[in-house]
Short mmCIF file of C-alpha atoms in Angstrom, two decimals:
data_model
loop_
_atom_site.label_atom_id
_atom_site.label_comp_id
_atom_site.label_asym_id
_atom_site.label_seq_id
_atom_site.Cartn_x
_atom_site.Cartn_y
_atom_site.Cartn_z
CA MET A 94 -8.82 7.93 13.89
CA GLU A 95 -10.56 5.11 12.02
CA THR A 96 -14.03 5.26 10.53
CA ARG A 97 -15.77 2.19 9.10
CA VAL A 98 -18.09 2.63 6.11
CA HIS A 99 -20.14 0.03 4.27
CA LEU A 100 -22.87 -0.50 1.72
CA PRO A 101 -26.27 -1.44 3.11
CA ASP A 102 -26.97 -5.20 2.90
CA SER A 103 -29.73 -4.55 0.36
CA GLU A 104 -27.29 -2.98 -2.13
CA PRO A 105 -25.10 -4.87 -4.62
CA PRO A 106 -21.32 -4.52 -4.19
CA ALA A 107 -19.58 -1.52 -5.72
CA THR A 108 -16.43 -1.71 -7.77
CA ILE A 109 -13.23 -0.20 -6.46
CA ARG A 110 -13.19 1.88 -9.66
CA GLU A 111 -16.55 3.41 -8.67
CA VAL A 112 -15.16 4.34 -5.26
CA VAL A 113 -11.99 5.85 -6.76
CA ALA A 114 -14.09 7.80 -9.30
CA ALA A 115 -16.32 9.18 -6.51
CA LEU A 116 -13.23 10.32 -4.59
CA LYS A 117 -11.86 12.02 -7.70
CA LYS A 118 -15.18 13.88 -8.11
CA GLN A 119 -14.45 15.32 -4.66
CA LYS A 120 -11.17 16.73 -6.05
CA LEU A 121 -9.00 14.09 -4.37
CA ILE A 122 -6.18 12.41 -6.27
CA ALA A 123 -7.04 8.81 -5.40
CA LYS A 124 -5.18 5.71 -6.55
CA HIS A 125 -5.97 2.04 -5.94
CA ASP A 126 -2.97 0.19 -4.51
CA LYS A 127 -3.43 -3.59 -4.55
CA GLN A 128 -1.01 -5.39 -2.25
CA SER A 129 -0.72 -9.04 -1.27
CA TRP A 130 -1.99 -8.14 2.22
CA GLY A 131 -4.97 -6.07 1.01
CA ASP A 132 -6.34 -3.25 -1.07
CA TRP A 133 -5.73 0.40 -0.30
CA ILE A 134 -6.82 3.70 -1.75
CA ASN A 135 -4.02 6.22 -1.36
CA LEU A 136 -4.59 9.96 -1.64
CA ASP A 137 -1.74 11.80 -3.33
CA GLY A 138 0.17 14.05 -0.94
CA LEU A 139 -1.90 13.03 2.09
CA GLN A 140 -1.41 10.64 4.99
CA THR A 141 -5.08 9.68 5.24
CA VAL A 142 -5.64 6.28 3.57
CA ILE A 143 -8.57 3.97 2.92
CA SER A 144 -8.27 0.25 3.53
CA ILE A 145 -10.91 -1.25 1.27
CA GLU A 146 -12.11 -4.83 1.51
CA SER A 147 -12.21 -6.38 -1.94
CA MET A 148 -13.24 -9.63 -3.55
CA SER A 149 -12.49 -9.77 -7.29
CA GLY A 150 -12.58 -5.97 -7.53
CA LEU A 151 -15.92 -5.66 -5.72
CA THR A 152 -16.34 -4.06 -2.32
CA THR A 153 -18.95 -3.51 0.36
CA SER A 154 -16.86 -2.08 3.21
CA ALA A 155 -13.82 0.04 3.97
CA THR A 156 -11.95 1.68 6.82
CA ILE A 157 -10.87 5.30 6.54
CA GLU A 158 -7.67 5.90 8.50
CA GLN A 159 -7.70 9.65 9.03
CA ALA A 160 -4.42 11.43 9.65
CA GLU A 161 -4.26 14.24 12.18
CA GLY A 162 -4.94 17.66 10.66
CA GLU A 163 -6.62 16.34 7.50
CA ASP A 164 -10.21 17.16 8.48
CA ASP A 165 -11.06 18.69 5.07
CA THR A 166 -9.85 15.53 3.37
CA PHE A 167 -11.96 13.40 5.70
CA SER A 168 -15.05 15.50 4.90
CA SER A 169 -14.46 15.00 1.18
CA ILE A 170 -14.04 11.24 1.61
CA ILE A 171 -17.28 11.01 3.60
CA ALA A 172 -19.06 13.05 0.91
CA ALA A 173 -17.84 10.61 -1.77
CA PHE A 174 -19.07 7.55 0.12
CA ARG A 175 -22.38 9.31 0.93
CA LYS A 176 -22.98 9.95 -2.78
CA LEU A 177 -22.38 6.24 -3.44
CA GLY A 178 -25.08 5.36 -0.88
CA TRP A 179 -22.74 3.98 1.79
CA SER A 180 -23.34 4.19 5.56
CA GLY A 181 -21.07 4.63 8.54
CA GLU A 182 -20.66 1.99 11.22
CA ASP A 183 -19.67 2.20 14.89
CA GLU A 184 -20.22 0.21 18.07
CA ASP A 185 -23.88 1.27 18.07
CA GLY A 186 -24.51 0.03 14.51
CA SER A 187 -25.07 1.73 11.14
CA TYR A 188 -25.70 5.44 10.67
CA ALA A 189 -26.24 7.75 7.70
CA LEU A 190 -23.14 9.56 6.48
#
């Protein structure tokens, strides 16, 4: 399952470091993995990953690709993004995390 998250338009971009730090505060072992095809945040020992859109280390949106059976991990990821002030996004528009 994929979940899109983003910063509200009124907020300045966050750094990927801020996002990784917020995930670590949720007791996740998060690592930024920069590839030629995009930026990822991998979670040690888990299949859930975060594809994070980045421009010069700054970000305003990401897609959480949740692996089956990792509901607790997903809850922790959502909590991290919520604390950073991000919102969720679906076909109906933005919603509070």
